[in-house]
């Protein structure tokens, strides 16, 4: 099969992904083989390629927002069936037995594996997934539209909930820093729930996209709207944004950090944090987050804005993402 593979950690400007002919993987017990149709491009793929995550498995095929059809099932698999359309997400597998799994916090599992980081992902014609960890994809979405829902969408949804917006909240004010793939989906859920969204981005095109999607205000990262915000989500991987966000956050408000990697957070003046303001990270997601999100996404229905690349253009897609040159979400068509 054709696959884009990473042999050596490198800045994406060096175009480190190599398009090769690789052996087609075989599904083991409780696994399925998926014929990949499209794979979304996520900032985490950049962190994998550029070596910003704590562990590295090489060589690796990145990509963890896979939409495809089940080609073959391994022993013990009753669902999904051959021919079903499925989404293969970031969370590849958990152990189901550690203290976090037992408490319903499988996103924090001690022995979790992750698609496109610790096991091969979807920048390829075929990928193997755990049957119990894939999602059925609502009919409302084409393959291309659905791909960004799988990580940008689900993580954005969990970030929204952890920031304190857990359901319909008319009149609440949410700030979003960094207006890429996750933000352009999260804003649609927030608007659906009656939330006023304030978008912060260094990029004028991203501010325009935010306004087009219903943001009541859009400004630069250091701008301060005339009102304080109930909740903030920071999707951009820049630690100094925590300070900017604390300045616009109400007493008792919460900032959720949506990325897996962030540059160092500068020292925080305690007066900025005082009055019970909360700063918390968002780590992965549970399968229930995914099911909840996909149901809401189909109800709305969410419109994803995608920019399509060929598999041979994977390096170009990631370069574009790194340099804010993607409007909405990048998706690789296999
Ligand atoms: Zn576990
Ligand atoms: Zn991701």
XYZ file of C-alpha atoms and ligand atoms in Angstrom:
336
model
C 0.000 0.000 0.000
C 0.993 3.636 -0.378
C 1.856 5.351 2.904
C 3.469 8.552 4.133
C 5.983 7.524 6.750
C 8.234 9.345 9.191
C 11.693 7.880 9.736
C 13.388 10.761 11.542
C 12.104 13.553 13.783
C 12.526 16.832 11.940
C 11.067 20.314 11.480
C 8.252 20.034 8.934
C 10.028 22.591 6.708
C 12.417 19.741 5.790
C 9.457 17.735 4.409
C 10.338 14.647 6.491
C 7.345 12.510 5.441
C 8.256 10.037 2.725
C 5.687 8.527 0.369
C 6.584 4.843 0.169
C 5.187 1.434 -0.759
C 4.597 -0.354 2.582
C 3.225 -3.794 3.451
C -0.528 -3.787 4.005
C -1.226 -4.388 7.726
C -3.326 -7.345 8.886
C -6.004 -7.080 11.582
C -5.349 -9.159 14.708
C -7.867 -10.334 17.294
C -10.522 -7.662 18.011
C -9.098 -5.486 15.261
C -10.389 -4.276 11.920
C -8.635 -3.332 8.703
C -9.905 -0.012 7.349
C -9.551 1.088 3.732
C -8.801 4.748 4.281
C -10.816 7.270 2.284
C -9.595 10.476 3.918
C -7.504 11.462 6.942
C -7.714 14.799 8.710
C -4.546 16.735 9.524
C -4.122 17.794 13.146
C -1.611 19.993 14.940
C -0.698 16.928 16.990
C 0.673 15.347 13.796
C 3.111 18.260 13.680
C 4.091 17.638 17.311
C 4.719 13.955 16.500
C 6.832 14.800 13.446
C 8.789 17.586 15.141
C 9.456 15.517 18.288
C 7.515 17.609 20.788
C 5.743 14.692 22.456
C 7.334 12.816 25.371
C 7.612 9.477 23.511
C 8.601 8.615 19.987
C 7.953 5.465 17.984
C 9.813 5.361 14.673
C 9.191 4.762 11.895
C 5.557 5.856 12.155
C 2.681 6.616 9.799
C 0.936 9.704 11.271
C -2.734 10.619 11.065
C -5.553 10.074 13.556
C -8.729 11.407 11.948
C -9.439 8.517 9.599
C -12.652 7.967 7.675
C -12.898 4.752 5.726
C -14.710 1.477 5.244
C -14.087 -1.788 7.007
C -12.247 -4.056 4.578
C -11.627 -7.018 6.838
C -12.315 -8.002 10.456
C -10.097 -9.983 12.808
C -11.096 -12.823 15.116
C -13.700 -11.954 17.732
C -15.098 -8.885 15.958
C -18.913 -8.735 15.682
C -19.195 -4.993 15.086
C -18.490 -3.090 12.905
C -19.045 -5.247 9.828
C -17.185 -5.428 6.529
C -18.294 -2.475 4.373
C -19.376 -0.241 7.311
C -18.159 3.341 7.295
C -16.163 4.102 10.433
C -14.100 6.876 11.979
C -10.775 5.944 13.552
C -9.773 8.475 16.225
C -6.727 9.449 18.278
C -7.494 7.055 21.149
C -6.375 3.724 19.696
C -6.814 1.561 22.786
C -6.900 1.609 26.574
C -6.194 -1.216 29.015
C -9.661 -1.021 30.629
C -8.291 -2.036 34.029
C -6.111 0.772 35.429
C -7.511 3.050 38.158
C -8.423 5.743 35.578
C -10.258 3.347 33.280
C -12.157 1.944 36.268
C -13.230 5.498 37.210
C -14.561 6.243 33.724
C -11.540 8.400 32.876
C -10.162 6.282 30.065
C -8.745 9.438 28.468
C -6.135 9.314 31.275
C -5.426 5.555 30.967
C -1.942 4.580 32.154
C -1.440 2.245 29.189
C -3.289 3.971 26.376
C -1.999 3.869 22.831
C -2.676 6.560 20.259
C -3.262 6.405 16.529
C -0.549 7.992 14.411
C 1.777 8.461 17.393
C 2.372 5.100 19.092
C 0.706 2.949 16.402
C 0.481 3.586 12.663
C -2.212 5.993 11.523
C -4.111 7.071 8.451
C -1.672 8.772 6.085
C -1.919 5.534 4.134
C -4.266 3.419 2.024
C -4.998 1.047 4.925
C -4.936 1.244 8.710
C -5.647 -1.203 11.508
C -7.881 -0.130 14.400
C -9.406 -1.674 17.518
C -13.023 -2.612 16.738
C -14.260 -1.196 20.070
C -12.613 2.179 19.566
C -14.000 3.281 16.206
C -17.134 5.361 15.665
C -20.040 5.005 13.264
C -20.201 8.232 11.234
C -23.586 10.003 10.913
C -25.044 9.954 7.380
C -25.243 13.750 7.414
C -21.527 14.039 6.709
C -19.420 13.212 3.660
C -16.056 11.558 4.317
C -14.245 14.880 3.835
C -16.635 16.755 6.134
C -16.449 14.050 8.795
C -12.659 13.713 9.125
C -12.056 16.899 11.159
C -14.840 15.916 13.559
C -12.751 13.025 14.858
C -10.067 14.976 16.718
C -10.559 18.699 16.144
C -14.261 18.171 16.781
C -14.177 15.776 19.719
C -11.296 17.511 21.513
C -12.929 20.897 20.886
C -16.138 19.521 22.381
C -14.380 18.174 25.464
C -12.511 21.486 25.797
C -15.832 23.327 25.669
C -17.286 21.130 28.414
C -14.174 21.395 30.589
C -14.186 25.189 30.172
C -17.553 25.152 31.949
C -19.964 25.163 29.007
C -21.628 21.779 29.306
C -24.893 22.390 27.462
C -27.238 25.170 26.340
C -26.028 28.377 28.060
C -27.696 31.433 26.478
C -25.789 34.664 27.097
C -22.631 33.028 28.446
C -19.418 34.431 27.008
C -16.679 32.154 25.665
C -13.244 33.239 24.457
C -11.354 31.099 21.934
C -7.613 31.654 21.338
C -6.288 30.215 18.071
C -8.865 29.821 15.339
C -7.956 26.660 13.434
C -9.712 23.355 12.867
C -10.855 22.722 16.454
C -12.099 26.274 16.975
C -14.103 26.400 13.767
C -16.077 23.381 14.996
C -16.293 24.325 18.705
C -17.768 27.737 17.832
C -20.663 26.017 16.031
C -21.513 23.971 19.112
C -21.182 27.059 21.319
C -23.449 29.135 19.037
C -25.953 26.250 18.929
C -26.039 26.439 22.730
C -26.634 30.203 22.688
C -23.126 31.187 23.779
C -21.540 34.496 22.677
C -18.100 33.740 21.240
C -15.074 36.061 21.363
C -12.308 34.960 18.965
C -8.645 35.843 19.489
C -6.180 35.235 16.646
C -3.028 36.787 15.260
C -4.261 35.931 11.772
C -6.737 38.203 9.963
C -8.192 35.342 7.861
C -8.885 33.349 10.999
C -10.607 36.358 12.602
C -12.763 36.672 9.488
C -13.661 32.962 9.609
C -14.657 33.425 13.262
C -16.942 36.345 12.359
C -18.432 34.353 9.488
C -19.219 31.543 11.937
C -21.014 33.902 14.309
C -18.381 35.278 16.700
C -19.732 38.466 18.303
C -16.184 39.849 18.541
C -12.822 39.032 16.935
C -9.492 40.582 17.825
C -5.783 39.965 18.243
C -4.302 37.776 20.953
C -3.554 40.692 23.280
C -6.741 42.645 22.643
C -9.285 42.876 25.432
C -13.009 43.018 24.714
C -15.072 45.470 26.790
C -16.648 42.642 28.822
C -15.142 39.808 30.873
C -15.614 36.196 29.751
C -17.075 33.203 31.628
C -14.903 30.607 29.900
C -11.892 30.455 27.616
C -10.421 27.723 25.428
C -6.836 28.085 24.209
C -6.142 25.963 21.115
C -2.942 27.749 20.038
C 0.210 26.116 21.485
C 1.610 29.363 22.918
C 1.995 29.461 26.715
C 1.940 33.258 26.934
C -1.714 33.167 25.868
C -2.584 31.884 29.357
C -1.612 35.304 30.717
C -3.622 37.123 28.010
C -6.628 34.911 28.706
C -6.488 35.411 32.488
C -6.744 39.170 31.863
C -10.114 38.770 30.105
C -11.544 36.043 32.360
C -14.265 36.698 34.949
C -13.878 35.770 38.615
C -14.536 32.049 38.977
C -14.029 31.507 35.243
C -12.135 28.634 33.668
C -9.501 28.386 30.962
C -9.234 25.024 29.176
C -5.984 24.327 27.309
C -6.942 22.208 24.296
C -3.526 21.168 22.974
C -1.271 18.216 23.746
C 1.795 20.470 23.666
C 2.299 24.105 24.646
C 5.338 26.335 24.969
C 6.278 27.320 28.510
C 3.692 29.316 30.442
C 5.290 32.501 31.845
C 5.143 33.227 35.603
C 1.596 34.138 36.598
C 0.934 37.120 38.851
C -1.253 35.591 41.574
C -3.683 38.509 41.328
C -4.496 37.368 37.798
C -5.376 33.868 39.012
C -7.026 34.907 42.299
C -10.828 34.951 42.698
C -11.038 31.261 41.928
C -10.048 31.410 38.310
C -9.090 27.956 37.024
C -6.527 26.925 34.386
C -6.795 23.285 33.307
C -5.500 21.092 30.512
C -7.522 18.789 28.271
C -6.004 15.363 27.699
C -7.402 13.116 24.968
C -11.043 12.096 25.210
C -13.223 9.224 26.291
C -15.233 7.194 23.804
C -18.357 8.690 25.378
C -17.107 12.211 24.506
C -16.899 11.080 20.900
C -20.379 9.545 20.849
C -21.889 12.626 22.559
C -20.147 14.975 20.161
C -21.058 13.112 16.969
C -24.732 13.117 18.037
C -24.677 16.900 18.659
C -22.682 17.467 15.455
C -25.338 15.683 13.367
C -28.185 17.545 15.148
C -26.782 20.998 14.380
C -25.514 19.908 11.728
C -21.947 21.164 11.924
C -20.450 22.441 8.696
C -16.736 21.784 8.476
C -14.645 23.903 6.165
C -11.944 21.728 4.642
C -8.947 22.191 2.417
C -8.135 18.974 0.523
C -4.618 17.672 -0.123
C -3.406 14.502 -1.887
C -1.431 11.909 0.073
C 1.692 12.992 -1.815
C 1.098 16.527 -0.440
C 1.114 15.545 3.248
C 4.238 17.604 3.956
C 2.654 20.594 2.223
C -0.527 20.221 4.269
C 1.450 20.200 7.518
C 3.602 23.148 6.437
C 0.421 25.074 5.670
C -1.010 24.185 9.084
C 2.148 25.273 10.899
C 2.110 28.631 9.155
C -1.606 29.411 9.648
C -2.274 28.982 5.925
C -5.224 26.589 6.292
C -8.701 28.008 6.569
C -10.707 25.552 8.659
C -9.273 22.030 8.550
C -6.789 20.305 6.255
C -7.827 16.849 5.025
C -5.755 14.359 3.049
C -7.632 12.379 0.407
C -6.102 8.967 -0.082
Zn -6.503 2.259 31.712
Zn -5.575 15.526 16.806
